[in-house]
Amino acid sequence: MAIESGLGWTTFNVDDSGGSARDLRTSTFNLDWTMPRGVQDITSLAESAMARLLLLADFSGTAAGGFDDGANLAHAVFKTISSTSVERTMGIVISGQTLNNEVILTDYAMTRAQSGEFTWSVPFQLCDGTVPTWS
């Protein structure tokens, strides 16, 4: 068995509002996502345990990082969230495993901490009905 770390990340791209993929690895500190399935409870009165059906797949999460207003970096990509309604491609590649999804970015929250850090966080959700699949 060869357990791997998350070091040496290959790709974290998010489209800007014009549809160009931008590499955001250098200003992204944290990335979390989940790929849950909906569940329908179909337990009848005749059963002694839960019965369920798997439903639709989903993909959502949050990217977070440090403020960087360089050309084509995080601030340039995310500053248009409040003024544009565009789907964006998000590309994740690590250890040769690829996960690409069409997402909507729902917020661009910025925090200036008392200690001086200036950070951002951006929640995202699947938007095009395509099942999230690793390749």
Coordinates of N, CA and C in Angstrom, one line a residue:
M1 N 0.8 -1.2 0.0 CA 0.0 0.0 0.0 C 0.9 1.2 0.0
A2 N 0.5 2.2 -0.8 CA 1.3 3.5 -0.8 C 0.4 4.6 -0.6
I3 N 0.2 5.0 0.7 CA -0.6 6.1 1.1 C 0.2 7.4 0.7
E4 N -0.6 8.3 0.1 CA 0.1 9.6 -0.4 C -0.4 10.8 0.4
S5 N 0.4 11.8 0.4 CA 0.0 13.1 1.1 C -0.6 14.0 0.0
G6 N -1.1 15.1 0.4 CA -1.6 16.1 -0.5 C -0.5 17.1 -1.0
L7 N 0.7 16.7 -0.8 CA 1.8 17.6 -1.2 C 2.1 17.4 -2.7
G8 N 2.7 18.5 -3.3 CA 3.0 18.4 -4.7 C 1.7 18.4 -5.6
W9 N 0.8 19.2 -5.2 CA -0.5 19.3 -5.9 C -0.2 19.7 -7.4
T10 N -0.8 19.0 -8.3 CA -0.5 19.2 -9.7 C -1.4 20.4 -10.3
T11 N -2.7 20.3 -10.1 CA -3.6 21.3 -10.7 C -4.7 21.7 -9.8
F12 N -4.9 23.0 -9.7 CA -6.2 23.6 -9.2 C -6.5 24.8 -10.0
N13 N -7.3 24.6 -11.0 CA -7.7 25.7 -11.9 C -9.2 26.0 -11.7
V14 N -9.5 27.3 -11.9 CA -10.8 27.8 -11.9 C -10.9 28.8 -13.0
D15 N -12.0 28.7 -13.8 CA -12.2 29.6 -14.9 C -12.5 31.0 -14.3
D16 N -11.9 32.0 -15.0 CA -12.4 33.4 -14.7 C -13.7 33.6 -15.4
S17 N -14.3 34.8 -15.2 CA -15.6 35.0 -15.8 C -15.7 35.0 -17.3
G18 N -14.5 35.1 -17.9 CA -14.5 35.0 -19.4 C -14.2 33.6 -19.9
G19 N -14.1 32.6 -19.0 CA -14.0 31.2 -19.4 C -12.5 30.7 -19.5
S20 N -11.6 31.5 -19.1 CA -10.2 31.1 -19.2 C -9.7 30.4 -17.9
A21 N -9.2 29.2 -18.0 CA -8.7 28.5 -16.8 C -7.5 29.3 -16.2
R22 N -7.6 29.5 -14.8 CA -6.5 30.2 -14.1 C -6.0 29.3 -13.0
D23 N -4.7 29.1 -13.0 CA -4.0 28.3 -12.0 C -4.0 29.1 -10.6
L24 N -4.7 28.5 -9.6 CA -4.8 29.2 -8.3 C -4.1 28.5 -7.2
R25 N -3.2 27.6 -7.5 CA -2.5 26.9 -6.5 C -1.7 27.8 -5.6
T26 N -1.0 28.8 -6.1 CA -0.1 29.6 -5.2 C -0.8 30.4 -4.2
S27 N -2.1 30.8 -4.4 CA -2.8 31.6 -3.4 C -3.9 30.8 -2.7
T28 N -4.0 29.5 -3.0 CA -5.0 28.7 -2.3 C -4.3 27.9 -1.2
F29 N -4.8 28.1 0.0 CA -4.2 27.4 1.2 C -5.0 26.1 1.6
N30 N -6.3 26.1 1.3 CA -7.1 25.0 1.7 C -8.2 24.8 0.6
L31 N -8.5 23.5 0.4 CA -9.5 23.1 -0.5 C -10.2 21.9 0.0
D32 N -11.5 22.0 0.2 CA -12.3 20.9 0.6 C -13.5 20.7 -0.3
W33 N -13.9 19.5 -0.5 CA -15.0 19.2 -1.4 C -15.6 17.9 -0.9
T34 N -16.9 17.7 -1.3 CA -17.6 16.5 -1.0 C -18.4 16.1 -2.2
M35 N -18.6 14.8 -2.4 CA -19.4 14.3 -3.6 C -20.5 13.4 -3.1
P36 N -21.4 13.9 -2.3 CA -22.5 13.1 -1.7 C -23.5 12.6 -2.7
R37 N -24.3 11.6 -2.3 CA -25.4 11.2 -3.1 C -26.7 11.4 -2.2
G38 N -27.7 11.9 -2.9 CA -29.0 12.0 -2.2 C -29.5 10.6 -1.8
V39 N -30.3 10.5 -0.8 CA -30.9 9.3 -0.3 C -32.4 9.5 -0.1
Q40 N -33.2 8.5 -0.6 CA -34.6 8.5 -0.3 C -34.9 7.4 0.6
D41 N -35.6 7.7 1.7 CA -36.1 6.7 2.7 C -37.3 6.0 2.1
I42 N -37.2 4.7 1.9 CA -38.4 3.9 1.4 C -38.8 2.8 2.3
T43 N -38.5 3.1 3.6 CA -38.9 2.1 4.7 C -40.4 2.0 4.8
S44 N -40.9 0.8 4.7 CA -42.3 0.6 4.8 C -42.7 0.1 6.2
L45 N -43.9 0.0 6.5 CA -44.4 -0.5 7.8 C -44.0 -1.9 8.0
A46 N -43.8 -2.7 7.0 CA -43.5 -4.1 7.1 C -42.1 -4.4 7.4
E47 N -41.2 -3.4 7.4 CA -39.8 -3.6 7.5 C -39.3 -3.4 9.0
S48 N -38.2 -4.1 9.4 CA -37.7 -3.9 10.7 C -36.4 -3.1 10.7
A49 N -35.9 -2.7 9.5 CA -34.7 -1.9 9.4 C -34.9 -0.9 8.3
M50 N -34.1 0.1 8.2 CA -34.2 1.1 7.2 C -34.0 0.6 5.8
A51 N -34.8 1.1 4.8 CA -34.6 0.8 3.4 C -34.4 2.1 2.7
R52 N -33.4 2.2 1.8 CA -33.2 3.5 1.1 C -32.8 3.2 -0.3
L53 N -33.0 4.3 -1.1 CA -32.5 4.3 -2.5 C -31.5 5.4 -2.7
L54 N -30.5 5.2 -3.5 CA -29.5 6.3 -3.8 C -30.2 7.1 -4.9
L55 N -30.0 8.4 -4.8 CA -30.6 9.4 -5.7 C -29.4 10.1 -6.4
L56 N -29.6 11.4 -6.7 CA -28.7 12.1 -7.5 C -27.3 12.4 -6.8
A57 N -26.3 12.5 -7.6 CA -25.0 12.8 -7.2 C -24.8 14.4 -7.1
D58 N -23.9 14.8 -6.3 CA -23.6 16.2 -6.1 C -22.1 16.5 -5.9
F59 N -21.7 17.7 -6.0 CA -20.3 18.1 -5.7 C -20.4 19.5 -5.2
S60 N -19.8 19.8 -4.0 CA -19.7 21.1 -3.5 C -18.5 21.2 -2.5
G61 N -18.2 22.4 -2.2 CA -17.0 22.6 -1.3 C -16.7 24.0 -1.1
T62 N -15.5 24.3 -0.6 CA -15.0 25.6 -0.4 C -13.5 25.7 -0.6
A63 N -13.1 26.7 -1.4 CA -11.6 27.0 -1.6 C -11.3 28.2 -0.7
A64 N -10.1 28.2 -0.1 CA -9.7 29.3 0.7 C -8.3 29.6 0.5
G65 N -7.9 30.9 0.7 CA -6.5 31.2 0.5 C -6.2 32.6 0.9
G66 N -5.1 33.1 0.5 CA -4.6 34.4 0.8 C -4.8 35.4 -0.3
F67 N -5.0 36.7 0.0 CA -5.3 37.7 -1.0 C -4.1 37.9 -1.9
D68 N -4.3 37.8 -3.2 CA -3.3 38.0 -4.2 C -4.0 38.6 -5.4
D69 N -3.7 39.9 -5.6 CA -4.4 40.6 -6.7 C -3.5 40.7 -8.0
G70 N -2.6 39.8 -8.1 CA -1.8 39.7 -9.4 C -2.7 39.3 -10.6
A71 N -2.2 39.6 -11.7 CA -3.0 39.3 -13.0 C -3.3 37.8 -13.0
N72 N -4.6 37.5 -13.3 CA -5.1 36.1 -13.5 C -5.0 35.3 -12.2
L73 N -4.8 35.8 -11.1 CA -4.8 35.1 -9.8 C -6.1 35.1 -9.1
A74 N -6.1 34.7 -7.9 CA -7.4 34.5 -7.1 C -8.3 35.7 -7.1
H75 N -7.8 36.9 -6.8 CA -8.7 38.0 -6.7 C -9.3 38.4 -8.1
A76 N -8.5 38.3 -9.1 CA -9.0 38.6 -10.5 C -10.0 37.6 -10.9
V77 N -9.9 36.3 -10.5 CA -10.9 35.3 -10.8 C -12.2 35.5 -10.0
F78 N -12.1 35.8 -8.7 CA -13.2 35.7 -7.8 C -13.9 37.1 -7.7
K79 N -13.3 38.2 -8.0 CA -13.9 39.5 -7.8 C -15.2 39.7 -8.6
T80 N -15.4 38.9 -9.6 CA -16.6 39.0 -10.5 C -17.7 38.1 -10.0
I81 N -17.6 37.4 -8.9 CA -18.7 36.5 -8.5 C -19.9 37.3 -8.3
S82 N -19.9 38.4 -7.6 CA -21.1 39.2 -7.3 C -21.7 39.9 -8.5
S83 N -21.0 40.0 -9.6 CA -21.5 40.8 -10.7 C -21.7 39.9 -12.0
T84 N -21.4 38.7 -12.0 CA -21.6 37.8 -13.1 C -22.3 36.5 -12.7
S85 N -23.0 35.9 -13.6 CA -23.8 34.7 -13.3 C -23.3 33.6 -14.3
V86 N -22.0 33.2 -14.2 CA -21.5 32.3 -15.2 C -21.1 31.0 -14.5
E87 N -21.2 29.9 -15.2 CA -20.7 28.6 -14.8 C -19.2 28.6 -15.0
R88 N -18.5 28.0 -14.2 CA -17.0 27.9 -14.3 C -16.5 26.5 -14.2
T89 N -15.5 26.2 -15.0 CA -14.9 24.9 -14.9 C -13.9 24.9 -13.7
M90 N -14.0 23.9 -12.9 CA -13.0 23.7 -11.8 C -12.2 22.4 -12.1
G91 N -10.9 22.5 -12.2 CA -10.1 21.4 -12.4 C -9.2 21.0 -11.3
I92 N -9.3 19.8 -10.8 CA -8.4 19.3 -9.7 C -7.7 18.1 -10.2
V93 N -6.3 18.1 -10.1 CA -5.5 17.0 -10.4 C -4.5 16.8 -9.3
I94 N -4.4 15.6 -8.8 CA -3.4 15.2 -7.8 C -3.1 13.7 -8.0
S95 N -1.8 13.4 -8.1 CA -1.3 12.1 -8.2 C -1.9 11.4 -9.5
G96 N -2.0 12.2 -10.5 CA -2.5 11.6 -11.8 C -4.0 11.4 -11.8
Q97 N -4.7 11.8 -10.7 CA -6.2 11.6 -10.6 C -6.8 13.0 -10.9
T98 N -7.8 13.0 -11.9 CA -8.4 14.2 -12.3 C -9.9 14.3 -12.0
L99 N -10.3 15.4 -11.5 CA -11.7 15.7 -11.2 C -12.1 17.1 -11.8
N100 N -12.8 17.1 -12.8 CA -13.3 18.3 -13.4 C -14.8 18.5 -13.3
N101 N -15.2 19.6 -12.9 CA -16.7 19.9 -12.7 C -17.0 21.3 -13.2
E102 N -18.3 21.4 -13.6 CA -18.8 22.7 -13.9 C -19.5 23.2 -12.6
V103 N -19.1 24.3 -12.1 CA -19.6 24.8 -10.8 C -20.1 26.2 -10.9
I104 N -20.9 26.6 -9.9 CA -21.2 28.0 -9.7 C -20.5 28.4 -8.4
L105 N -19.9 29.6 -8.4 CA -19.3 30.2 -7.2 C -20.3 31.1 -6.6
T106 N -20.5 30.9 -5.3 CA -21.7 31.5 -4.7 C -21.3 32.7 -3.8
D107 N -20.1 32.9 -3.4 CA -19.7 34.0 -2.6 C -18.2 34.2 -2.7
Y108 N -17.7 35.4 -2.4 CA -16.3 35.7 -2.3 C -16.1 36.4 -1.0
A109 N -16.0 35.7 0.1 CA -15.9 36.2 1.4 C -14.4 36.6 1.7
M110 N -14.2 37.7 2.3 CA -12.8 38.2 2.6 C -12.7 38.5 4.1
T111 N -11.6 38.1 4.7 CA -11.4 38.4 6.1 C -10.1 39.0 6.4
R112 N -10.1 40.1 7.1 CA -8.9 40.7 7.6 C -8.9 40.5 9.1
A113 N -8.0 39.5 9.5 CA -8.0 39.1 10.9 C -7.3 40.2 11.7
Q114 N -7.5 40.1 13.0 CA -6.9 41.1 14.0 C -5.4 41.0 13.9
S115 N -4.8 39.8 13.6 CA -3.4 39.6 13.5 C -2.8 40.1 12.2
G116 N -3.7 40.5 11.2 CA -3.2 41.0 10.0 C -3.4 40.2 8.7
E117 N -3.7 38.9 8.9 CA -4.0 38.0 7.7 C -5.1 38.6 6.9
F118 N -5.0 38.5 5.6 CA -6.1 38.9 4.7 C -6.3 37.7 3.8
T119 N -7.5 37.1 4.1 CA -7.8 35.8 3.4 C -9.1 35.8 2.7
W120 N -9.4 34.9 1.9 CA -10.6 34.7 1.2 C -11.1 33.3 1.3
S121 N -12.4 33.2 1.0 CA -13.0 31.8 0.9 C -14.1 31.9 -0.1
V122 N -14.2 30.8 -0.9 CA -15.2 30.8 -2.0 C -15.9 29.4 -2.0
P123 N -17.2 29.4 -1.6 CA -18.0 28.2 -1.7 C -18.4 27.9 -3.2
F124 N -18.5 26.7 -3.5 CA -18.9 26.3 -4.9 C -19.8 25.1 -4.9
Q125 N -20.6 25.0 -5.9 CA -21.6 23.9 -6.0 C -21.7 23.5 -7.5
L126 N -21.9 22.2 -7.7 CA -22.1 21.6 -9.0 C -23.3 22.3 -9.7
C127 N -23.2 22.6 -11.0 CA -24.3 23.3 -11.6 C -24.9 22.7 -12.9
D128 N -24.2 21.8 -13.5 CA -24.6 21.4 -14.9 C -25.3 20.0 -15.0
G129 N -25.5 19.3 -13.8 CA -26.1 18.0 -13.9 C -25.3 16.8 -14.3
T130 N -24.0 17.1 -14.5 CA -23.0 16.0 -14.8 C -22.5 15.4 -13.6
V131 N -22.6 14.0 -13.5 CA -22.1 13.3 -12.3 C -20.6 13.5 -12.1
P132 N -20.2 14.0 -10.9 CA -18.8 14.2 -10.7 C -18.1 12.8 -10.7
T133 N -17.1 12.7 -11.5 CA -16.4 11.4 -11.7 C -14.9 11.6 -11.8
W134 N -14.1 10.9 -11.0 CA -12.7 10.9 -11.1 C -12.2 10.2 -12.4
S135 N -11.2 10.7 -13.0 CA -10.6 10.0 -14.2 C -9.1 9.9 -14.0

